[in-house]
Coordinates of C-alpha atoms in Angstrom, one line a residue:
Chain A
X1 CA -17.6 23.1 -20.4
X2 CA -15.9 23.6 -17.1
X3 CA -18.8 25.9 -16.0
X4 CA -21.2 22.9 -16.0
X5 CA -18.8 20.3 -14.9
X6 CA -18.7 19.1 -11.3
X7 CA -15.9 20.8 -9.4
X8 CA -13.8 18.6 -7.1
X9 CA -12.4 19.8 -3.8
X10 CA -9.6 18.6 -1.6
X11 CA -11.3 18.5 1.9
X12 CA -8.9 16.3 3.8
X13 CA -5.2 15.5 3.8
X14 CA -3.2 12.8 5.5
X15 CA 0.6 12.2 5.3
X16 CA 3.2 9.8 6.6
X17 CA 6.5 11.0 5.2
X18 CA 10.2 11.0 6.1
X19 CA 9.4 14.5 7.5
X20 CA 6.7 13.5 9.9
X21 CA 4.0 11.0 11.0
X22 CA 1.2 13.3 9.9
X23 CA 0.4 16.2 7.6
X24 CA 1.0 19.1 10.0
X25 CA 4.5 17.8 11.0
X26 CA 5.4 17.0 7.4
X27 CA 4.2 20.4 6.2
X28 CA 6.0 22.2 9.0
X29 CA 9.3 20.5 8.0
X30 CA 8.7 21.5 4.4
X31 CA 8.2 25.1 5.4
X32 CA 11.2 25.1 7.6
X33 CA 13.4 23.3 5.0
X34 CA 14.2 20.5 7.3
X35 CA 15.7 17.3 5.8
X36 CA 14.3 13.9 6.4
X37 CA 17.3 12.1 4.9
X38 CA 19.8 10.1 7.0
X39 CA 21.6 6.8 7.3
X40 CA 19.5 3.7 6.4
X41 CA 18.7 2.1 9.8
X42 CA 16.1 -0.6 9.1
X43 CA 18.6 -3.1 7.7
X44 CA 22.3 -3.4 7.5
X45 CA 23.2 -1.4 4.4
X46 CA 26.9 -1.4 5.1
X47 CA 27.7 -3.5 2.0
X48 CA 25.8 -1.2 -0.4
X49 CA 27.4 1.7 -2.3
X50 CA 24.5 3.8 -1.1
X51 CA 23.8 3.8 2.7
X52 CA 21.4 6.7 3.0
X53 CA 17.7 7.0 2.6
X54 CA 14.6 8.8 3.8
X55 CA 12.8 6.6 6.4
X56 CA 9.3 7.4 7.4
X57 CA 8.6 7.1 11.1
X58 CA 7.6 3.7 12.4
X59 CA 3.9 4.4 12.8
X60 CA 1.5 2.0 14.6
X61 CA -1.1 0.0 12.7
X62 CA -3.8 1.4 15.0
X63 CA -6.2 2.4 12.3
X64 CA -6.4 -1.2 11.0
X65 CA -8.6 -3.8 12.8
X66 CA -6.3 -6.2 14.7
X67 CA -7.5 -9.1 12.4
X68 CA -6.3 -7.2 9.3
X69 CA -2.8 -6.4 10.5
X70 CA -1.2 -9.6 9.5
X71 CA -2.0 -8.6 5.9
X72 CA -0.4 -5.2 6.2
X73 CA 3.1 -4.7 4.9
X74 CA 5.0 -1.7 6.0
X75 CA 3.7 0.5 3.2
X76 CA 0.1 -0.6 4.0
X77 CA 0.5 0.6 7.5
X78 CA 1.7 4.0 6.2
X79 CA -1.4 4.0 3.9
X80 CA -3.8 3.2 6.7
X81 CA -2.4 5.9 9.0
X82 CA -2.4 8.5 6.2
X83 CA -5.9 7.6 5.0
X84 CA -7.3 7.7 8.5
X85 CA -5.8 11.1 9.0
X86 CA -7.3 12.4 5.8
X87 CA -10.7 11.2 6.7
X88 CA -10.4 12.7 10.2
X89 CA -9.2 15.9 8.7
X90 CA -12.1 16.1 6.3
X91 CA -14.5 15.3 9.2
X92 CA -16.4 12.8 7.1
X93 CA -16.3 9.0 6.9
X94 CA -18.2 6.5 4.7
X95 CA -21.5 5.9 6.4
X96 CA -24.1 3.2 5.9
X97 CA -26.3 5.5 3.8
X98 CA -23.5 6.7 1.4
X99 CA -20.9 3.9 1.3
X100 CA -21.6 3.1 -2.3
X101 CA -21.0 6.8 -3.2
X102 CA -17.5 6.6 -1.9
X103 CA -14.6 5.4 -4.1
X104 CA -11.0 4.6 -3.4
X105 CA -8.1 4.9 -5.8
X106 CA -4.5 4.2 -4.8
X107 CA -1.1 4.3 -6.4
X108 CA 0.5 1.2 -5.1
X109 CA 4.1 0.1 -4.9
X110 CA 6.0 -1.9 -7.4
X111 CA 7.9 -4.3 -5.2
X112 CA 6.0 -5.8 -2.2
X113 CA 7.9 -8.9 -1.2
X114 CA 10.2 -8.3 1.6
X115 CA 13.8 -9.5 1.3
X116 CA 13.6 -11.6 4.5
X117 CA 10.6 -13.5 3.1
X118 CA 12.3 -14.2 -0.2
X119 CA 15.3 -15.4 1.6
X120 CA 13.3 -17.7 3.8
X121 CA 11.5 -19.2 0.8
X122 CA 14.9 -19.8 -0.9
X123 CA 16.3 -21.5 2.2
X124 CA 13.2 -23.6 2.7
X125 CA 12.0 -24.5 -0.8
X126 CA 15.2 -24.3 -2.8
X127 CA 18.0 -25.3 -0.4
X128 CA 20.1 -26.5 -3.3
X129 CA 19.4 -23.5 -5.4
X130 CA 16.6 -25.1 -7.5
X131 CA 13.0 -24.8 -6.5
X132 CA 11.8 -28.2 -5.1
X133 CA 8.0 -27.9 -5.6
X134 CA 7.1 -30.5 -3.0
X135 CA 8.8 -28.3 -0.4
X136 CA 6.8 -25.3 -1.5
X137 CA 3.5 -25.9 0.1
X138 CA 4.7 -26.8 3.6
X139 CA 7.1 -23.9 3.7
X140 CA 5.4 -21.0 1.9
X141 CA 3.4 -18.6 4.0
X142 CA -0.1 -18.1 2.5
X143 CA -0.6 -14.8 4.4
X144 CA 2.7 -13.4 3.0
X145 CA 1.3 -14.2 -0.5
X146 CA -1.9 -12.3 0.2
X147 CA 0.1 -9.4 1.8
X148 CA 2.2 -8.9 -1.2
X149 CA -0.4 -8.7 -3.9
X150 CA -0.4 -5.3 -5.5
X151 CA -4.1 -5.1 -4.5
X152 CA -3.2 -5.7 -0.9
X153 CA -3.2 -2.1 0.4
X154 CA -6.4 -1.2 -1.5
X155 CA -8.2 -4.2 -0.1
X156 CA -7.2 -3.3 3.5
X157 CA -8.4 0.3 3.1
X158 CA -11.8 -0.4 1.5
X159 CA -12.5 -3.0 4.2
X160 CA -11.3 -0.8 7.0
X161 CA -13.2 2.3 6.0
X162 CA -16.3 0.5 4.5
X163 CA -15.9 1.9 1.0
X164 CA -18.2 0.2 -1.5
X165 CA -18.1 2.4 -4.6
X166 CA -15.6 2.3 -7.5
X167 CA -12.1 1.2 -6.5
X168 CA -8.9 0.7 -8.3
X169 CA -5.1 0.4 -7.8
X170 CA -2.9 2.2 -10.3
X171 CA 0.7 1.1 -10.9
X172 CA 2.8 3.2 -13.2
X173 CA 6.0 3.3 -11.1
X174 CA 6.8 6.8 -9.9
X175 CA 3.7 8.3 -11.7
X176 CA 1.3 6.1 -9.7
X177 CA 0.3 8.5 -7.0
X178 CA -0.4 11.3 -9.4
X179 CA -2.3 9.1 -11.7
X180 CA -4.4 7.8 -8.8
X181 CA -5.4 11.4 -8.0
X182 CA -6.3 12.0 -11.6
X183 CA -8.4 8.8 -11.8
X184 CA -10.2 9.8 -8.7
X185 CA -11.0 13.2 -10.1
X186 CA -12.6 11.6 -13.2
X187 CA -14.7 9.3 -11.0
X188 CA -16.3 12.2 -9.3
X189 CA -16.7 14.3 -12.4
X190 CA -18.5 11.5 -14.2
X191 CA -20.8 11.0 -11.3
X192 CA -19.6 7.5 -10.2
X193 CA -18.8 8.8 -6.7
X194 CA -19.3 11.8 -4.5
X195 CA -16.2 11.3 -2.5
X196 CA -13.0 9.4 -3.2
X197 CA -10.2 8.5 -0.8
X198 CA -7.2 8.9 -3.2
X199 CA -3.5 8.5 -2.6
X200 CA -0.4 6.5 -2.8
X201 CA 1.9 4.5 -0.6
X202 CA 5.3 2.8 -1.0
X203 CA 8.3 1.4 0.8
X204 CA 11.2 0.4 -1.3
X205 CA 13.8 1.1 1.4
X206 CA 14.5 -2.6 1.5
X207 CA 17.6 -4.6 0.4
X208 CA 15.9 -5.6 -2.8
X209 CA 14.6 -2.1 -3.6
X210 CA 18.0 -0.5 -2.7
X211 CA 19.9 -3.0 -4.8
X212 CA 17.7 -2.4 -7.8
X213 CA 18.2 1.4 -7.8
X214 CA 21.9 1.0 -7.0
X215 CA 22.2 -1.2 -10.1
X216 CA 20.5 1.4 -12.2
X217 CA 23.0 4.0 -10.9
X218 CA 20.0 6.2 -10.0
X219 CA 20.8 6.9 -6.3
X220 CA 23.1 9.6 -4.8
X221 CA 26.1 8.0 -3.2
X222 CA 26.8 11.0 -0.9
X223 CA 26.8 8.8 2.2
X224 CA 28.7 11.4 4.3
X225 CA 26.3 14.2 3.7
X226 CA 22.8 12.7 3.7
X227 CA 20.9 16.0 4.2
X228 CA 22.7 17.5 1.1
X229 CA 22.5 14.4 -1.1
X230 CA 19.2 15.2 -2.8
X231 CA 19.7 18.5 -4.7
X232 CA 17.5 18.6 -7.7
X233 CA 18.5 21.0 -10.5
X234 CA 21.9 21.6 -8.9
X235 CA 24.9 21.4 -11.2
X236 CA 26.5 18.8 -8.8
X237 CA 23.5 16.6 -8.3
X238 CA 24.2 12.9 -8.7
X239 CA 21.1 10.9 -8.1
X240 CA 18.0 10.6 -6.0
X241 CA 17.5 9.5 -2.4
X242 CA 15.1 6.6 -1.8
X243 CA 12.3 7.4 0.5
X244 CA 9.0 5.8 1.8
X245 CA 5.7 6.9 3.0
X246 CA 2.1 7.5 2.0
X247 CA -0.2 10.4 1.2
X248 CA -4.0 10.5 1.0
X249 CA -6.5 13.1 0.0
X250 CA -10.2 13.2 0.5
X251 CA -11.6 14.4 -2.8
X252 CA -15.2 15.5 -2.8
X253 CA -17.6 17.0 -5.3
X254 CA -18.3 20.6 -4.6
X255 CA -22.0 20.0 -4.0
X256 CA -21.3 17.2 -1.5
X257 CA -18.8 19.4 0.3
X258 CA -21.2 22.3 0.3
X259 CA -24.0 20.1 1.6
X260 CA -22.1 19.4 4.8
X261 CA -20.4 22.8 5.0
X262 CA -17.0 21.4 4.6
X263 CA -13.9 23.5 4.3
X264 CA -11.5 23.0 1.4
X265 CA -7.8 23.2 1.0
X266 CA -8.0 23.7 -2.7
X267 CA -9.8 22.6 -5.8
X268 CA -8.4 19.7 -7.8
X269 CA -8.9 21.4 -11.1
X270 CA -7.4 19.1 -13.7
X271 CA -5.2 16.1 -14.5
X272 CA -3.3 15.0 -17.5
X273 CA -1.4 11.9 -18.5
X274 CA 0.9 11.2 -21.5
X275 CA 3.2 8.4 -22.4
X276 CA 6.7 9.0 -23.6
X277 CA 6.9 5.7 -25.4
X278 CA 10.6 6.3 -25.5
X279 CA 12.8 4.1 -23.3
X280 CA 12.3 2.1 -20.2
X281 CA 14.2 4.2 -17.7
X282 CA 15.4 7.2 -19.7
X283 CA 13.1 10.3 -20.0
X284 CA 13.0 11.9 -23.4
X285 CA 15.7 14.6 -23.4
X286 CA 13.3 17.1 -25.0
X287 CA 10.7 16.6 -22.3
X288 CA 8.4 14.8 -24.7
X289 CA 5.7 13.2 -22.5
X290 CA 5.9 15.6 -19.6
X291 CA 5.1 18.4 -22.0
X292 CA 1.9 16.8 -23.1
X293 CA 1.0 15.7 -19.6
X294 CA 1.3 19.3 -18.3
X295 CA -0.6 20.7 -21.3
X296 CA -3.4 18.2 -20.9
X297 CA -3.7 18.9 -17.2
X298 CA -4.0 22.6 -17.8
X299 CA -6.5 22.1 -20.6
X300 CA -8.5 19.8 -18.4
X301 CA -8.5 22.4 -15.7
X302 CA -9.3 25.1 -18.3
X303 CA -6.5 27.2 -16.8
X304 CA -4.0 29.1 -19.0
X305 CA -0.3 28.4 -18.4
X306 CA 0.1 32.1 -17.4
X307 CA -2.1 31.5 -14.4
X308 CA 0.2 29.0 -12.8
X309 CA 2.2 30.3 -9.8
X310 CA 4.0 27.2 -8.4
X311 CA 5.2 23.9 -9.8
X312 CA 6.1 21.0 -7.6
X313 CA 8.5 19.4 -9.9
X314 CA 9.1 15.7 -10.2
X315 CA 12.7 16.8 -9.7
X316 CA 14.3 13.6 -8.7
X317 CA 17.9 15.0 -8.6
X318 CA 19.1 12.8 -11.5
X319 CA 20.7 14.6 -14.4
X320 CA 18.4 13.0 -17.0
X321 CA 15.1 13.8 -15.2
X322 CA 15.9 17.3 -14.2
X323 CA 17.1 18.4 -17.6
X324 CA 14.2 16.8 -19.4
X325 CA 11.7 18.2 -16.9
X326 CA 13.2 21.7 -17.1
X327 CA 13.0 21.6 -20.9
X328 CA 9.4 20.5 -20.7
X329 CA 8.5 23.3 -18.3
X330 CA 10.2 25.8 -20.6
X331 CA 8.3 24.4 -23.6
X332 CA 4.9 24.6 -21.8
X333 CA 5.3 28.0 -20.0
X334 CA 7.5 29.9 -22.4
X335 CA 8.1 33.5 -21.3
X336 CA 5.8 33.0 -18.3
X337 CA 8.6 30.8 -16.8
X338 CA 10.2 33.8 -15.3
X339 CA 7.2 34.4 -13.1
X340 CA 6.9 30.8 -11.9
X341 CA 8.2 29.3 -8.7
X342 CA 9.5 25.8 -9.1
X343 CA 10.8 23.4 -6.5
X344 CA 11.2 19.7 -5.8
X345 CA 10.3 18.7 -2.3
X346 CA 12.3 15.5 -3.0
X347 CA 15.2 17.7 -1.9
X348 CA 13.9 17.3 1.6
X349 CA 12.1 13.9 1.7
X350 CA 13.7 11.9 -1.0
X351 CA 11.7 10.0 -3.6
X352 CA 8.6 8.2 -2.3
X353 CA 8.2 6.3 -5.6
X354 CA 4.5 5.2 -5.9
X355 CA 3.5 7.6 -3.1
X356 CA 5.4 10.6 -4.4
X357 CA 2.7 12.0 -6.7
X358 CA 0.0 11.8 -4.0
X359 CA 2.2 13.3 -1.3
X360 CA 3.3 16.1 -3.7
X361 CA -0.3 16.9 -4.7
X362 CA -1.1 17.2 -1.0
X363 CA 1.8 19.6 -0.6
X364 CA 0.5 21.7 -3.5
X365 CA -2.9 21.9 -1.7
X366 CA -1.2 23.0 1.5
X367 CA 1.0 25.5 -0.5
X368 CA -2.1 27.1 -1.9
X369 CA -4.0 27.2 1.4
X370 CA -1.2 28.6 3.4
X371 CA 0.5 30.7 0.7
X372 CA 3.9 29.1 1.0
X373 CA 6.1 27.9 -1.9
X374 CA 8.3 25.0 -0.6
X375 CA 12.0 25.4 -0.9
X376 CA 14.1 23.5 -3.4
X377 CA 16.7 22.6 -0.8
X378 CA 20.5 22.2 -1.4
X379 CA 20.6 24.3 -4.5
X380 CA 24.0 26.0 -4.7
X381 CA 24.7 26.4 -8.4
X382 CA 21.8 25.8 -10.8
X383 CA 22.6 23.5 -13.7
X384 CA 22.7 25.9 -16.6
X385 CA 20.7 23.3 -18.6
X386 CA 17.8 23.6 -16.1
X387 CA 16.6 27.0 -17.0
X388 CA 13.7 27.4 -14.6
X389 CA 13.3 29.7 -11.6
X390 CA 13.7 27.7 -8.4
X391 CA 12.7 28.5 -4.8
X392 CA 16.2 28.9 -3.4
X393 CA 17.4 29.1 0.2
X394 CA 14.1 28.9 2.1
X395 CA 10.4 28.3 1.5
X396 CA 8.8 31.6 0.4
X397 CA 5.6 33.1 1.7
X398 CA 3.6 34.3 -1.3
X399 CA -0.1 34.2 -2.2
X400 CA -0.5 31.3 -4.7
X401 CA -3.6 30.8 -6.8
X402 CA -2.6 27.8 -9.0
X403 CA -0.2 25.0 -8.5
X404 CA 0.9 22.1 -10.7
X405 CA 2.5 18.8 -9.6
X406 CA 4.5 16.6 -12.0
X407 CA 5.1 12.9 -11.6
X408 CA 7.0 10.8 -14.1
X409 CA 7.6 7.1 -14.0
X410 CA 9.9 4.5 -15.4
X411 CA 8.2 2.9 -18.4
X412 CA 7.2 6.3 -19.7
X413 CA 4.1 7.3 -17.8
X414 CA 3.9 11.0 -17.2
X415 CA 1.3 12.8 -15.0
X416 CA 0.5 16.3 -14.0
X417 CA -2.2 17.5 -11.7
X418 CA -3.4 21.1 -11.4
X419 CA -4.8 22.6 -8.2
X420 CA -6.5 26.0 -7.6
X421 CA -6.8 27.8 -4.4
X422 CA -10.3 27.5 -3.0
X423 CA -11.9 31.0 -3.0
X424 CA -12.3 32.3 0.5
X425 CA -16.0 32.7 0.2
X426 CA -16.5 29.1 -0.7
X427 CA -17.6 26.6 1.9
X428 CA -14.8 26.8 4.5
X429 CA -12.4 28.0 1.7
Chain B
X1 CA -2.6 -39.9 8.7
X2 CA -5.0 -41.8 10.8
X3 CA -7.7 -40.0 12.7
X4 CA -7.7 -42.7 15.3
X5 CA -8.8 -41.7 18.8
X6 CA -6.3 -39.3 20.4
X7 CA -5.7 -39.6 24.1
X8 CA -7.0 -36.7 26.2
X9 CA -3.6 -36.2 27.7
X10 CA -2.1 -35.6 24.2
X11 CA -4.8 -33.1 23.4
X12 CA -4.3 -31.3 26.7
X13 CA -0.5 -31.2 26.1
X14 CA -0.9 -29.7 22.6
X15 CA -3.7 -27.2 23.5
X16 CA -1.7 -24.3 25.0
X17 CA 0.6 -23.9 22.0
X18 CA -2.2 -24.5 19.5
X19 CA -4.3 -21.9 21.3
X20 CA -1.4 -19.4 21.2
X21 CA -1.1 -19.9 17.4
X22 CA -4.9 -19.6 16.8
X23 CA -5.1 -16.5 19.0
X24 CA -2.2 -14.9 17.2
X25 CA -3.5 -15.8 13.7
X26 CA -7.0 -14.5 14.4
X27 CA -5.9 -11.5 16.6
X28 CA -8.0 -12.8 19.5
X29 CA -7.2 -12.5 23.2
X30 CA -5.6 -15.8 24.2
X31 CA -8.3 -16.4 26.9
X32 CA -11.0 -16.4 24.3
X33 CA -9.6 -19.4 22.6
X34 CA -11.0 -22.5 24.3
X35 CA -10.7 -26.2 23.3
X36 CA -14.3 -26.2 22.1
X37 CA -14.2 -22.8 20.3
X38 CA -15.5 -23.1 16.8
X39 CA -12.9 -21.4 14.5
X40 CA -15.5 -19.7 12.2
X41 CA -18.5 -19.0 14.4
X42 CA -16.7 -18.3 17.6
X43 CA -13.4 -16.9 16.5
X44 CA -14.2 -15.3 13.2
X45 CA -11.8 -17.3 10.9
X46 CA -12.1 -17.0 7.2
X47 CA -10.8 -19.4 4.6
X48 CA -7.3 -18.0 4.3
X49 CA -7.0 -18.2 8.1
X50 CA -7.2 -22.0 7.9
X51 CA -4.3 -22.0 5.6
X52 CA -2.4 -19.6 7.8
X53 CA -3.1 -21.6 11.0
X54 CA -2.1 -24.9 9.3
X55 CA 1.1 -23.2 8.0
X56 CA 1.9 -21.9 11.5
X57 CA 1.2 -25.3 13.1
X58 CA 3.5 -27.0 10.6
X59 CA 6.3 -24.5 11.3
X60 CA 5.9 -24.6 15.1
X61 CA 5.5 -28.4 15.5
X62 CA 7.7 -29.4 12.6
X63 CA 5.0 -31.6 11.1
X64 CA 3.4 -32.0 7.7
X65 CA -0.4 -31.6 7.6
X66 CA -1.6 -32.3 4.1
X67 CA -4.4 -29.9 3.0
X68 CA -7.8 -31.6 2.9
X69 CA -6.7 -34.2 5.5
X70 CA -9.9 -34.3 7.5
X71 CA -12.1 -34.9 4.5
X72 CA -9.8 -37.6 3.3
X73 CA -9.9 -39.3 6.7
X74 CA -13.7 -39.2 6.9
X75 CA -14.1 -40.5 3.4
X76 CA -11.7 -43.4 4.1
X77 CA -12.4 -46.3 1.7
X78 CA -15.7 -44.8 0.5
X79 CA -15.8 -43.7 -3.1
X80 CA -16.4 -40.0 -3.8
X81 CA -20.0 -41.0 -4.9
X82 CA -20.7 -42.9 -1.7
X83 CA -19.4 -40.0 0.4
X84 CA -21.1 -37.0 -1.3
X85 CA -23.4 -36.1 -4.1
X86 CA -23.5 -32.7 -5.7
X87 CA -21.6 -31.3 -2.9
X88 CA -23.9 -32.6 -0.2
X89 CA -22.8 -35.4 2.2
X90 CA -24.6 -38.7 1.9
X91 CA -26.1 -40.3 5.1
X92 CA -23.0 -42.6 5.2
X93 CA -20.7 -39.6 4.6
X94 CA -22.3 -37.7 7.5
X95 CA -21.9 -40.7 9.8
X96 CA -18.3 -41.1 8.9
X97 CA -17.5 -37.4 9.4
X98 CA -19.2 -37.4 12.7
X99 CA -17.1 -40.3 13.9
X100 CA -13.9 -38.4 12.8
X101 CA -15.1 -35.1 14.4
X102 CA -16.3 -36.7 17.6
X103 CA -15.4 -33.5 19.5
X104 CA -18.1 -31.6 17.6
X105 CA -21.7 -31.6 19.1
X106 CA -24.0 -34.0 17.3
X107 CA -26.5 -31.3 16.5
X108 CA -24.0 -29.7 14.1
X109 CA -24.3 -32.7 11.7
X110 CA -27.9 -32.2 10.8
X111 CA -28.8 -33.0 7.2
X112 CA -28.3 -31.6 4.6
X113 CA -24.6 -30.9 5.3
X114 CA -22.7 -29.5 2.4
X115 CA -19.0 -30.3 1.8
X116 CA -18.2 -26.6 1.7
X117 CA -19.6 -26.1 5.2
X118 CA -17.5 -28.8 6.8
X119 CA -14.8 -26.2 7.9
X120 CA -17.6 -24.5 9.9
X121 CA -17.6 -27.5 12.2
X122 CA -13.9 -27.3 13.1
X123 CA -12.9 -26.4 16.7
X124 CA -9.6 -25.8 18.3
X125 CA -9.7 -29.4 19.5
X126 CA -10.0 -30.5 15.8
X127 CA -6.7 -28.8 15.2
X128 CA -5.1 -30.6 18.1
X129 CA -6.3 -33.9 16.8
X130 CA -5.0 -33.3 13.3
X131 CA -1.7 -32.2 14.8
X132 CA -1.5 -35.3 17.0
X133 CA -1.9 -37.5 14.0
X134 CA 0.4 -35.6 11.7
X135 CA 3.6 -36.9 10.4
X136 CA 6.8 -35.5 11.9
X137 CA 8.9 -33.6 9.4
X138 CA 12.5 -32.7 9.8
X139 CA 13.0 -29.0 10.2
X140 CA 12.9 -27.3 6.8
X141 CA 15.6 -24.8 7.7

């Protein structure tokens, strides 16, 4: 089946992450094991139990038309910059002749409304604590409403880049970015598009986002050692670090890429989704859900578990995720586990929530292309309950043929994507 | 709100701040925004921009501008039937509207004129006039 199926290549990458304002600087920091985590500086977090986060750089909204910028929230600016970089990197843009053959799929954030806007609405329309409807219209900003729709970022991208094929926005919490990549893969395979701009974006480093994750007890409170706070799979880990950013890939059918002589970072070989149907925020302790997602992704790619070299783990640095994920990797890979390299790049850049899956898929493509397995930073003593081989100490140079990226979300959505190194003899491979 | 004639001096006094708001909302250079600029044809406004501009005017000038005000003023004591039929202004409706929007060139009022196209007539001066007639509202914050 896979012999006749359209192959899909990654021909462009764009990133805005806590490690850098573009893909080369983000990747260089991953290779060097440099942390992007520090004190929260965009608002006064002094009253919060957690005062550290992973801010992305304050990039300019230059890729968006001036008229469109009022509709762009912070995460949309990240998206526009990363998407523009991915298109530039792929050396292809939607043109008048092929705009309907371009698609766009994004994993979008779960909480768009900024705290300052909520606070202003409260002050203006509910001064006594109860909403006074007659005060609503004269004081509610219609553009803010448009800006915070979950379709907002997608609308800006398709308008800016002139994309007229199939588009959709996925929201499955922390699995969003990975599922967007998988949805894009299927669009190309079934012939609905030749090229898809696919990615994810998020910025929950706001008072509301921080408060929510603090209430859930999900964040590391290691305020005094920000660079060490995210330590997935370590015995002493105590939560994740909230990050922000965007990642975009240009995905292209192999014939479309060949026709223009495009180079490829990697082949996007397969994707798999599975629901845990277990609890809202707890992962299944046995790895149920993640197991099926990984198996489905491998089957979809027609790749045996033994062929996988590197896993970019969801690896949030919470006890529940890490143990459940390690159990799932054990279950899927069995004795091959010993030959795997596993790491969580969240150890360096924190958790980018809806953007995480897309950014991490991009890192897998870069890992394959440059033969580097990213470090799982800050690992001193591995949790004995996480029995998987981790990339310890520093990123490792090693030829890699196949990489898998996991993304799991609150609500029980689990996603895995599988990428394969583009053979050197292929167009630009 | 009455759309009674607004003195030139009032319009001129309001114009600089209105132009600033319009330029900002539509991401246009300030010098492109003139009193007779048409919001849609000349400055590229789309429907949500009207809501945005009215919102900003209300915040800046601490006034209340009910949505649909211009249409209401033009219709005055006419019944809906007398004013428009099937979304197209009647002869009487067009005459009334033209009187209200006396800053807009006469040629813009050629029949048939549909109700949906009325915002296409609005200029920056229209905004100044609406503002001049708007009711003061105590600051909401």
